[in-house]
mmCIF file of C-alpha atoms in Angstrom:
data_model
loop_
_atom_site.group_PDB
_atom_site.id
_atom_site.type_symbol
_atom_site.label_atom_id
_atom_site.label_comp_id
_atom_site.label_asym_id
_atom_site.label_seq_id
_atom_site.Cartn_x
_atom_site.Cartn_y
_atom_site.Cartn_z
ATOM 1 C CA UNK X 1 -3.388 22.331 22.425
ATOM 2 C CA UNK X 2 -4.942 23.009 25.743
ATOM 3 C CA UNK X 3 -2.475 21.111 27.749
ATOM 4 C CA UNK X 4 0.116 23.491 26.259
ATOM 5 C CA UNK X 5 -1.792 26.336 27.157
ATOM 6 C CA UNK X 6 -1.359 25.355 31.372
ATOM 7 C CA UNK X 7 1.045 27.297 33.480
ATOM 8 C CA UNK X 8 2.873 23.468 34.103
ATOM 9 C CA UNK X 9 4.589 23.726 30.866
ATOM 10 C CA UNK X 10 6.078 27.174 31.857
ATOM 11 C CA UNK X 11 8.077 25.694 35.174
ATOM 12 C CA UNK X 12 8.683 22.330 33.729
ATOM 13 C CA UNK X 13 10.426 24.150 31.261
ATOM 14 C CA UNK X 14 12.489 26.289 33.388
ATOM 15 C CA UNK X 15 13.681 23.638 35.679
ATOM 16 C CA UNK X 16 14.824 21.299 32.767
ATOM 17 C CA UNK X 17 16.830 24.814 31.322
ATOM 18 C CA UNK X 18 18.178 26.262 35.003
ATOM 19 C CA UNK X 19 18.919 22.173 35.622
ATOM 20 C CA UNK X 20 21.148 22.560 32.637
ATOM 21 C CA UNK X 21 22.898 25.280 33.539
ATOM 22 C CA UNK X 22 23.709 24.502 36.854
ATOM 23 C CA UNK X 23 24.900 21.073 35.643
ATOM 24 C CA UNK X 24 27.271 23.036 32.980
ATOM 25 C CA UNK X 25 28.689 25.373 36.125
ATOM 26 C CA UNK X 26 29.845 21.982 37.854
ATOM 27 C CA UNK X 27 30.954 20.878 35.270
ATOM 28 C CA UNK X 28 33.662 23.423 34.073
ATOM 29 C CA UNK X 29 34.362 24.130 38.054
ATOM 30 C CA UNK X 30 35.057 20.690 38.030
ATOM 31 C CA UNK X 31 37.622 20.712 34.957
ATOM 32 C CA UNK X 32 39.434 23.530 36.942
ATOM 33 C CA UNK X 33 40.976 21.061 39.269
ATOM 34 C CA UNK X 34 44.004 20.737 37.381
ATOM 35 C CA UNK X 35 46.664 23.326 38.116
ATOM 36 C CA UNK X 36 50.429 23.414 36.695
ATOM 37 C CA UNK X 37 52.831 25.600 38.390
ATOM 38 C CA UNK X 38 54.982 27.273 36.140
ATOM 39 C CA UNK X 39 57.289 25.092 34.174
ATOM 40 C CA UNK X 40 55.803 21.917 34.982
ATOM 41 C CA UNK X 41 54.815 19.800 32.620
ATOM 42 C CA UNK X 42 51.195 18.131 32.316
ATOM 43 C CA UNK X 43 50.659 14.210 33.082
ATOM 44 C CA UNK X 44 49.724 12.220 30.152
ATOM 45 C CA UNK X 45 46.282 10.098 29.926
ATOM 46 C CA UNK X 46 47.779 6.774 28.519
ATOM 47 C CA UNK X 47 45.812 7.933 25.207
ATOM 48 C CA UNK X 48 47.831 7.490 21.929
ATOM 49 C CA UNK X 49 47.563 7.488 18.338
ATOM 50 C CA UNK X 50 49.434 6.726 15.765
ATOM 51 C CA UNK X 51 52.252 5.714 18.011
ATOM 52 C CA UNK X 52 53.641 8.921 18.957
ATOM 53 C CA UNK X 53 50.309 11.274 19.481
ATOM 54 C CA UNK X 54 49.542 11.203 22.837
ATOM 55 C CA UNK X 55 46.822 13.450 24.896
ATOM 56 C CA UNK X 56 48.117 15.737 28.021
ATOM 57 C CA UNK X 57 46.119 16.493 31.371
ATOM 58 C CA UNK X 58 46.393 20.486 30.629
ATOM 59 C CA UNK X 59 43.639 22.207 32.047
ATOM 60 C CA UNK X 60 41.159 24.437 30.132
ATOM 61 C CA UNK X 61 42.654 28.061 28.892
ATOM 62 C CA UNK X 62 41.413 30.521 31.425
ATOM 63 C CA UNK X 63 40.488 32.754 28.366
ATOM 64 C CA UNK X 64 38.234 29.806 27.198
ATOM 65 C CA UNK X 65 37.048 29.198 30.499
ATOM 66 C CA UNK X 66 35.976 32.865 31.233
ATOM 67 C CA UNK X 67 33.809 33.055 27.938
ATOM 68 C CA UNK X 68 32.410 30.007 29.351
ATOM 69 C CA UNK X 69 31.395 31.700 32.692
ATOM 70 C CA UNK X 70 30.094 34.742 30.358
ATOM 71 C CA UNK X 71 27.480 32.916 28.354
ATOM 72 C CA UNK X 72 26.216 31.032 31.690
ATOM 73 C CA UNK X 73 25.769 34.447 33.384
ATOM 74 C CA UNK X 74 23.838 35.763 30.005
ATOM 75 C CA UNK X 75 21.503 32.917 29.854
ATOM 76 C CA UNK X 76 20.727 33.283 33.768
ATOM 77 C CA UNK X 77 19.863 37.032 32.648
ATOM 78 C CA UNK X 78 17.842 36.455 29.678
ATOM 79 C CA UNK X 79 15.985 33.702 31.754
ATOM 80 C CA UNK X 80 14.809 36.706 34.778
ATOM 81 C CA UNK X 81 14.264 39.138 31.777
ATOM 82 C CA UNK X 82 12.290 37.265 29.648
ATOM 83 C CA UNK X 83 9.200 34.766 30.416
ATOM 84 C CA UNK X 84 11.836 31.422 31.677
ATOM 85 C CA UNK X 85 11.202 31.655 34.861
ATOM 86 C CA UNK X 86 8.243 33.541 35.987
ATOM 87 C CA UNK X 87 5.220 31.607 34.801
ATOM 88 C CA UNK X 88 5.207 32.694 31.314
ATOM 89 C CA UNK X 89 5.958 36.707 32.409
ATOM 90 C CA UNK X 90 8.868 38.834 32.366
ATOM 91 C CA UNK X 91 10.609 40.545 35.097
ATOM 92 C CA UNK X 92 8.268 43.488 34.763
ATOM 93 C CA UNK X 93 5.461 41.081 35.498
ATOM 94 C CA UNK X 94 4.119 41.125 31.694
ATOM 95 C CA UNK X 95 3.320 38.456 29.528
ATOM 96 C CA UNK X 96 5.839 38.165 26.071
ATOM 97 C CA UNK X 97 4.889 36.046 23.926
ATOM 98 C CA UNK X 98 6.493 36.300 19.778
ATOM 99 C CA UNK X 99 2.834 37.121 18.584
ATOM 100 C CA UNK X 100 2.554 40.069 21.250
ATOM 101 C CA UNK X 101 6.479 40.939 19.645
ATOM 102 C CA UNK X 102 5.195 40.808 16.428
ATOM 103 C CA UNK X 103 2.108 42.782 17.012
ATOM 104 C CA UNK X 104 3.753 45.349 18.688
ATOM 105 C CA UNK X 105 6.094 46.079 15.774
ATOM 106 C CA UNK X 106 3.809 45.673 13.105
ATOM 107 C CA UNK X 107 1.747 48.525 15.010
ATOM 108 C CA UNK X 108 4.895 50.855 15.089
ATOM 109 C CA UNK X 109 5.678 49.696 11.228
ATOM 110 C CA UNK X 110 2.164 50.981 10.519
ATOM 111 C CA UNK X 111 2.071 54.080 12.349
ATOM 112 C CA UNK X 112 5.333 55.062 10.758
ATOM 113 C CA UNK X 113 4.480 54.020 7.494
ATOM 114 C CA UNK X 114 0.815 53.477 7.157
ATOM 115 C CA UNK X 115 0.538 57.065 5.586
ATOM 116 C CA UNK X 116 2.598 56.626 2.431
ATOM 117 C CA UNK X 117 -0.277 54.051 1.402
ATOM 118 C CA UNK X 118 -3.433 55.581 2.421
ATOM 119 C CA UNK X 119 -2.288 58.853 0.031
ATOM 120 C CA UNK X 120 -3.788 56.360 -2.478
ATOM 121 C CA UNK X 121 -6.724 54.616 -1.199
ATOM 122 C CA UNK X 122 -8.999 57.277 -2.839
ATOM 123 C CA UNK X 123 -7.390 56.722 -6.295
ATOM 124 C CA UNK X 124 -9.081 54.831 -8.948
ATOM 125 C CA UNK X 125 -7.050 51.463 -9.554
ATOM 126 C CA UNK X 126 -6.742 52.173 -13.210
ATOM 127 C CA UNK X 127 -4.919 55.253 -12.479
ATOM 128 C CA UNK X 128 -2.855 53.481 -9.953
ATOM 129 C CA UNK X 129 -1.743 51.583 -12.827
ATOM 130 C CA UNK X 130 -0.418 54.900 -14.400
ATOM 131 C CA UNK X 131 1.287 56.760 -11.521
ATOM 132 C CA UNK X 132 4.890 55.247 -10.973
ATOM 133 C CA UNK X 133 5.583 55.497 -7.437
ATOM 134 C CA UNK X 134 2.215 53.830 -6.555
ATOM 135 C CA UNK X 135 3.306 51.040 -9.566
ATOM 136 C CA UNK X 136 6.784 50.807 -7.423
ATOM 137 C CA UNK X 137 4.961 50.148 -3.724
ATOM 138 C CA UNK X 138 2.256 48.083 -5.822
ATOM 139 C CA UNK X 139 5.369 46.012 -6.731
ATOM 140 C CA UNK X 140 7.365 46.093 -3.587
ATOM 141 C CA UNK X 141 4.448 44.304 -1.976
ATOM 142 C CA UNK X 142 3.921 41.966 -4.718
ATOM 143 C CA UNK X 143 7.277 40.702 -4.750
ATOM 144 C CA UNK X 144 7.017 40.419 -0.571
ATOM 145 C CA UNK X 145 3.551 38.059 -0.502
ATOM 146 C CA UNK X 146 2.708 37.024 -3.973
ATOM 147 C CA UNK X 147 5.863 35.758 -5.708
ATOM 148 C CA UNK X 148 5.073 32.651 -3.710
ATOM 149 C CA UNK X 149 2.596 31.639 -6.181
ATOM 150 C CA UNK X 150 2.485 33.956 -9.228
ATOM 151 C CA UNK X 151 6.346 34.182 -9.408
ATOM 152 C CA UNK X 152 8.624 37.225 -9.455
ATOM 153 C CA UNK X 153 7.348 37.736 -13.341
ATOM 154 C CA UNK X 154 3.839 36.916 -12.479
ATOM 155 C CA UNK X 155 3.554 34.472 -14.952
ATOM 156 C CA UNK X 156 2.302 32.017 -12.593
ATOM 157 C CA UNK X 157 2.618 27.979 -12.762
ATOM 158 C CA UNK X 158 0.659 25.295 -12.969
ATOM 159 C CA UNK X 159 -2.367 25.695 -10.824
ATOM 160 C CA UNK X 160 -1.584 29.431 -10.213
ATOM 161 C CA UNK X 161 -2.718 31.748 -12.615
ATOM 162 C CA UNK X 162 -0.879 34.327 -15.185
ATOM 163 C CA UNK X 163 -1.874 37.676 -14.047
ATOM 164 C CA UNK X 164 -0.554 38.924 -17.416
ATOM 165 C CA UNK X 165 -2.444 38.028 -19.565
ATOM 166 C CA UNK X 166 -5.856 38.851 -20.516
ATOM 167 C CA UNK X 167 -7.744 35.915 -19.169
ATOM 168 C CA UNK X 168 -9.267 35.894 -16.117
ATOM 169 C CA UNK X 169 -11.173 33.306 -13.769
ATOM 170 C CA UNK X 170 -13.111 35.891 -12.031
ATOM 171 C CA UNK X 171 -12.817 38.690 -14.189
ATOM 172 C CA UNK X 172 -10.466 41.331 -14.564
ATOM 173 C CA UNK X 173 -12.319 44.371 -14.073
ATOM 174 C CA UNK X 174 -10.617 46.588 -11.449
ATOM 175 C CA UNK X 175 -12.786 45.961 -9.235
ATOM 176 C CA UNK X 176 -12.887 41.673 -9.753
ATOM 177 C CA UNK X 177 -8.768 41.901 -8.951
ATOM 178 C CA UNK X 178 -10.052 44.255 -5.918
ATOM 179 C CA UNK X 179 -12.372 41.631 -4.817
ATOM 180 C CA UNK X 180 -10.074 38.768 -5.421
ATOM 181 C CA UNK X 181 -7.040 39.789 -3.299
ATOM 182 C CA UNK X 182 -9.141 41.152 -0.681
ATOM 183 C CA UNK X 183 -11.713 38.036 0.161
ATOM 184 C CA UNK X 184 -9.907 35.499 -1.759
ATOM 185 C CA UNK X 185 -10.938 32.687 -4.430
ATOM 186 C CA UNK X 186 -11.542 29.055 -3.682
ATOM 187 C CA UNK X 187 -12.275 27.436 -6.778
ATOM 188 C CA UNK X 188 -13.504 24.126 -7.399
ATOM 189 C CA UNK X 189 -14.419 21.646 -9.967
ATOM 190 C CA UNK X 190 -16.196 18.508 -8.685
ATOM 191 C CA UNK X 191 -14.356 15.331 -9.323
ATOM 192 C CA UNK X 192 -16.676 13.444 -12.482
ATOM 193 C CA UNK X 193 -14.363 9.818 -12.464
ATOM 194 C CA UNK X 194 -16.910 8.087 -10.287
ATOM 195 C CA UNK X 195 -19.772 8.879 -12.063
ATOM 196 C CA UNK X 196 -18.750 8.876 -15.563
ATOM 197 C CA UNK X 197 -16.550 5.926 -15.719
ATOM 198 C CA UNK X 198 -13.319 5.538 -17.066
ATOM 199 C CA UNK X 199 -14.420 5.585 -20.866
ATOM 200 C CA UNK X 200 -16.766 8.389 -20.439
ATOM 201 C CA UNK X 201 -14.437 10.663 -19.489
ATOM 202 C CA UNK X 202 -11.687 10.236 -22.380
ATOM 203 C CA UNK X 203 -14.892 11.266 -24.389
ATOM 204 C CA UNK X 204 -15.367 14.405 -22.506
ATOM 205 C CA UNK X 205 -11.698 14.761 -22.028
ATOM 206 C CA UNK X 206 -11.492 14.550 -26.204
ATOM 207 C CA UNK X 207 -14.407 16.729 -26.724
ATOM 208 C CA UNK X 208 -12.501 19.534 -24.270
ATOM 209 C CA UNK X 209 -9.571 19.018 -26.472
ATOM 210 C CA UNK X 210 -11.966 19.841 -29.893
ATOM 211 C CA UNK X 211 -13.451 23.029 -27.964
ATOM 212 C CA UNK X 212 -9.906 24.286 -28.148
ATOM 213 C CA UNK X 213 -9.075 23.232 -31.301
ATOM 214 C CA UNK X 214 -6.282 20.658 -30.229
ATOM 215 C CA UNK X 215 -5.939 17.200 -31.835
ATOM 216 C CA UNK X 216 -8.241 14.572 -30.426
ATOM 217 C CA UNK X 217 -9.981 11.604 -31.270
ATOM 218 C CA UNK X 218 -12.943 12.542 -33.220
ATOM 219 C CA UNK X 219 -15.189 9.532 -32.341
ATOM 220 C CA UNK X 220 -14.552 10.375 -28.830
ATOM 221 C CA UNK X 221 -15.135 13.924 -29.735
ATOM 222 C CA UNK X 222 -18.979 13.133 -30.862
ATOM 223 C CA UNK X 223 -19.895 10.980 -27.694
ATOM 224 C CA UNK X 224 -18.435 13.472 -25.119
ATOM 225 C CA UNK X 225 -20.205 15.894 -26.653
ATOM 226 C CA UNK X 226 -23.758 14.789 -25.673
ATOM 227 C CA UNK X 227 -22.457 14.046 -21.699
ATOM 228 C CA UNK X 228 -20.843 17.858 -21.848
ATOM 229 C CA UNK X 229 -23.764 19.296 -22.635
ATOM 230 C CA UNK X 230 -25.984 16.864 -20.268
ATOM 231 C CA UNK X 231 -23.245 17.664 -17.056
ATOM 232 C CA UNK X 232 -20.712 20.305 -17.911
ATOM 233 C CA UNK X 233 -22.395 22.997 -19.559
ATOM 234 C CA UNK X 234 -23.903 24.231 -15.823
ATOM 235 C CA UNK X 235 -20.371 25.612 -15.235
ATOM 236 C CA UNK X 236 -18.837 25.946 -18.968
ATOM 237 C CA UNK X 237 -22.006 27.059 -20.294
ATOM 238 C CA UNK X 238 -23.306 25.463 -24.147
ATOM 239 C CA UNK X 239 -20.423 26.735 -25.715
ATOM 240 C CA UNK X 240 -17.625 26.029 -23.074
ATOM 241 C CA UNK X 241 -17.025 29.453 -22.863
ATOM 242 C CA UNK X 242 -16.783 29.229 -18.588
ATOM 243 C CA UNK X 243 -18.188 31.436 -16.769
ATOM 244 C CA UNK X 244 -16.612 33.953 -14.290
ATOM 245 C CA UNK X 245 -19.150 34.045 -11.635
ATOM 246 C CA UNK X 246 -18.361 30.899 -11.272
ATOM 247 C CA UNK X 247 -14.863 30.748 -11.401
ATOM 248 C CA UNK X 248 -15.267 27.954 -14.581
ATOM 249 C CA UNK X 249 -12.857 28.467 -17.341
ATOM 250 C CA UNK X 250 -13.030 28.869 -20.802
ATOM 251 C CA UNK X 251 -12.264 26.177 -22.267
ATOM 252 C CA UNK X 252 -12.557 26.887 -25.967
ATOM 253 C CA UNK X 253 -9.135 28.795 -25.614
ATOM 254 C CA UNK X 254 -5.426 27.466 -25.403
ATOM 255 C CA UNK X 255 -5.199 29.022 -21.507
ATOM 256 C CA UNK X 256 -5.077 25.787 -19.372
ATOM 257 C CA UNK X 257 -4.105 26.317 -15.031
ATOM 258 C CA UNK X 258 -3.370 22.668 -15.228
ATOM 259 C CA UNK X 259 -2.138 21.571 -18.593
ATOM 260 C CA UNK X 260 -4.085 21.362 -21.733
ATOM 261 C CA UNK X 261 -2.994 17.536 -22.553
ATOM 262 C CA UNK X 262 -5.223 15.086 -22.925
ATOM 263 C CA UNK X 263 -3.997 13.566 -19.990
ATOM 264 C CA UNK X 264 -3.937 16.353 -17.695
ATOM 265 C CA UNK X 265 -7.571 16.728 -18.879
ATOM 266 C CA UNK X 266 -8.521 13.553 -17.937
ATOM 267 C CA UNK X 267 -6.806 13.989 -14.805
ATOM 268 C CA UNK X 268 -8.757 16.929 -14.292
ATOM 269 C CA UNK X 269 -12.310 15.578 -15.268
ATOM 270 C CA UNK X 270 -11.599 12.363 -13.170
ATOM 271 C CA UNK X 271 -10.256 13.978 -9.741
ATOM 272 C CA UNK X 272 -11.828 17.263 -9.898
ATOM 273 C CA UNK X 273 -9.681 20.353 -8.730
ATOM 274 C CA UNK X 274 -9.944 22.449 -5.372
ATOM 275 C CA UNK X 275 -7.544 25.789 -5.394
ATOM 276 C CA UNK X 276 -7.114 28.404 -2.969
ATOM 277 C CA UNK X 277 -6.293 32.258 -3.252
ATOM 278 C CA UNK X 278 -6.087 33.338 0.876
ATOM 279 C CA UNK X 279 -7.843 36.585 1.420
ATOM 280 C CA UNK X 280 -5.234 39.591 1.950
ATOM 281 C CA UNK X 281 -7.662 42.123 3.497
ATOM 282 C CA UNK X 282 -7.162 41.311 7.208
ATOM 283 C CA UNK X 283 -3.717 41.016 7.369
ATOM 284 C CA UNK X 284 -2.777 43.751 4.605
ATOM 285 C CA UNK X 285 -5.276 45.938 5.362
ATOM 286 C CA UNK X 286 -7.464 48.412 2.601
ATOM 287 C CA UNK X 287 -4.617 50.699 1.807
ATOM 288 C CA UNK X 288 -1.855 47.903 0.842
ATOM 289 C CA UNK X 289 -4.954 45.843 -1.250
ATOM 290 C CA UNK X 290 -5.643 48.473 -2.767
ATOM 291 C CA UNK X 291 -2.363 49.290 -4.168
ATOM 292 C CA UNK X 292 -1.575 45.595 -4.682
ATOM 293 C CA UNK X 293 -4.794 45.433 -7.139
ATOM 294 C CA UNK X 294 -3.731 48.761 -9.039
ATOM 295 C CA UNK X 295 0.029 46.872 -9.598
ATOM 296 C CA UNK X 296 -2.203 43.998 -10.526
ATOM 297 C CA UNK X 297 -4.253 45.806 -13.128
ATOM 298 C CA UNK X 298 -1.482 47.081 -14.649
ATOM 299 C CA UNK X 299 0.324 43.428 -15.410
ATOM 300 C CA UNK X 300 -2.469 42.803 -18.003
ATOM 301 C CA UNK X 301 -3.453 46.167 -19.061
ATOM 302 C CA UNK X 302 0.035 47.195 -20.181
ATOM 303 C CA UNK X 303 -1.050 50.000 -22.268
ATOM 304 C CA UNK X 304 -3.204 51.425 -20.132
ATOM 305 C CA UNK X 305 -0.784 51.630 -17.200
ATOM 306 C CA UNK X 306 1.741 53.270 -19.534
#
C-alpha cells in the first residue's frame, strides 16, 4: 500500500490522462481535413455491403464536433481544479481526497442534524420504545445500516439473529441491546470434528436434537449425553440452557441461528461457528445507538412499546 501512497503515482497518472487528451485533440483536428463545398458530393471509401450500401468520406457534423471540443476543455478544467495535476492537490493548493469529501459532509450532516437525536440521549430506552417519533428515527436508521443482516422485517436469516422474538444471545435487557450495537458481538463456538471423531459427534449432534425435543436416534441420544456433559456443558451449562455471558445458546428450545437439523447440527459441532456483529458506536455515534437500541427494544417487547 505504501508504494501507492508516493507522490509518483500522482504524475504518472496525470501524464497517462493529459497524454490522452491531447491524443483525442489530434485526433478529431485530424478528421476535420475533409471539407465539401456546397453541393458537392462526398468520395466514397470502396466499402460496401450488401451490394448497394456503400460508406461516404463526409466529414464529422460540426455540431458533433463542437460537443467534442466541449468535453476536452471540461476535463482539462476538472484536471487544474481537482488533484490531476498538482501532486495530489487542487488548484487552491489543498489536498482532496473522497475520505476528506466525505468527512467534510458528514460534519455539516451532523451539525445540521445532530440535534434532532441528542433530544433523546437522556431518555430511558424502554420509553424510547413508546414515543413514536423516536420509534420512526429508531427505524429510519435501522432500515439504512441493519437491513443488511436482520432484514427490512428484522426477522433475520440464517446466521443473523431475529430481533423479534424473545430470545436473545446476549440478553435482551435494554441495556444488553445497548451494549451489543455499540461494541459489537463476535461469537464463537470452537470447531469439536477433530477431536471427537466422526461418530462422536452424531451422538452429541442426536443428544442436541433430544434437548429440544426433536426426533433423534435414541441410542445416539444416551452416548452423546455423557461427552455433552464431559465438553459442552462449559458453554451450554448441565442443562443446555446456554448461557448469555457467553454468547452460547439455548439449546433446549426450537430457536436455531443455523438450522436445527440434524445435519446442520453436525455441521455445527464438527466446524465450529465464528459470527460477527461490527460495533456501531464510532461511526454512529451515542445519540444514533442509542435510538437504534430503543427501536430495537421495541421489536421484541411489542407490548411494552405500545
Amino acid at each position: 500500500m505504501t508504494d501507492f501512497q508516493s507522490i509518483f503515482w500522482n504524475y504518472w497518472i496525470a501524464i497517462i490522462v493529459i497524454g490522452g487528451i491531447v491524443a483525442m485533440t489530434l485526433l478529431l483536428m485530424s478528421q476535420g481535413v475533409v471539407k465539401l463545398k456546397k453541393g458537392e458530393n462526398a468520395d466514397v471509401t470502396g466499402h460496401k455491403w450488401d451490394g448497394d450500401l456503400e460508406e461516404f468520406n463526409n466529414p464529422l457534423p460540426g455540431w458533433w464536433v463542437m460537443m467534442f471540443y466541449m468535453t476536452i476543455v471540461f476535463g482539462v478544467i476538472y484536471l487544474i481544479i481537482y488533484p490531476g495535476i498538482w501532486g495530489g492537490s487542487g488548484i487552491n493548493g489543498k489536498k482532496w481526497t473522497s475520505t476528506s469529501q466525505y468527512n467534510i459532509e458528514m460534519a455539516q450532516a451532523n451539525s445540521k442534524y445532530q440535534g434532532l437525536y441528542d433530544k433523546y440521549s437522556a431518555m430511558p430506552i424502554a420509553a424510547i420504545a413508546q414515543n413514536q417519533e423516536a420509534k420512526d428515527m429508531g427505524k429510519r436508521l435501522f432500515l439504512t445500516y441493519c437491513i443488511q443482516c436482520h432484514g427490512a422485517d428484522a426477522r433475520g436469516a440464517k446466521g443473523f439473529p431475529n430481533l423479534t422474538d424473545g430470545d436473545w444471545l446476549h440478553g435482551g435487557s435494554p441495556e444488553k441491546i445497548l451494549e451489543s450495537i455499540a461494541n459489537g458481538r463476535h461469537g464463537q463456538m470452537p470447531a469439536w470434528g477433530a477431536v471427537f471423531g466422526e461418530e462422536k459427534v452424531k451422538d452429541v449432534a442426536n443428544y442436541v436434537l433430544q434437548l429440544s425435543g426433536k426426533p433423534r436416534n435414541e441410542l445416539r441420544a444416551s452416548r452423546g449425553a455423557e461427552t455433552f456433559k464431559q465438553t459442552c456443558v462449559a458453554c451450554h451449562g448441565a442443562e443446555g440452557k446456554g448461557n448469555q455471558d457467553l454468547g452460547a445458546p439455548n439449546l433446549t428450545d426450537n430457536i436455531w441461528l443455523y438450522g436445527g437439523s440434524e445435519a446442520t447440527i453436525i455441521e455445527t459441532i464438527t466446524n465450529g461457528r465464528s459470527n460477527v456483529m461490527p460495533a456501531w458506536k464510532e461511526f454512529l455515534g451515542d445519540a444514533k445507538v442509542h435510538l437504534l437500541a430503543g427501536y430495537v427494544y421495541g421489536l421484541s417487547n411489542k407490548e411494552k412499546a405500545k
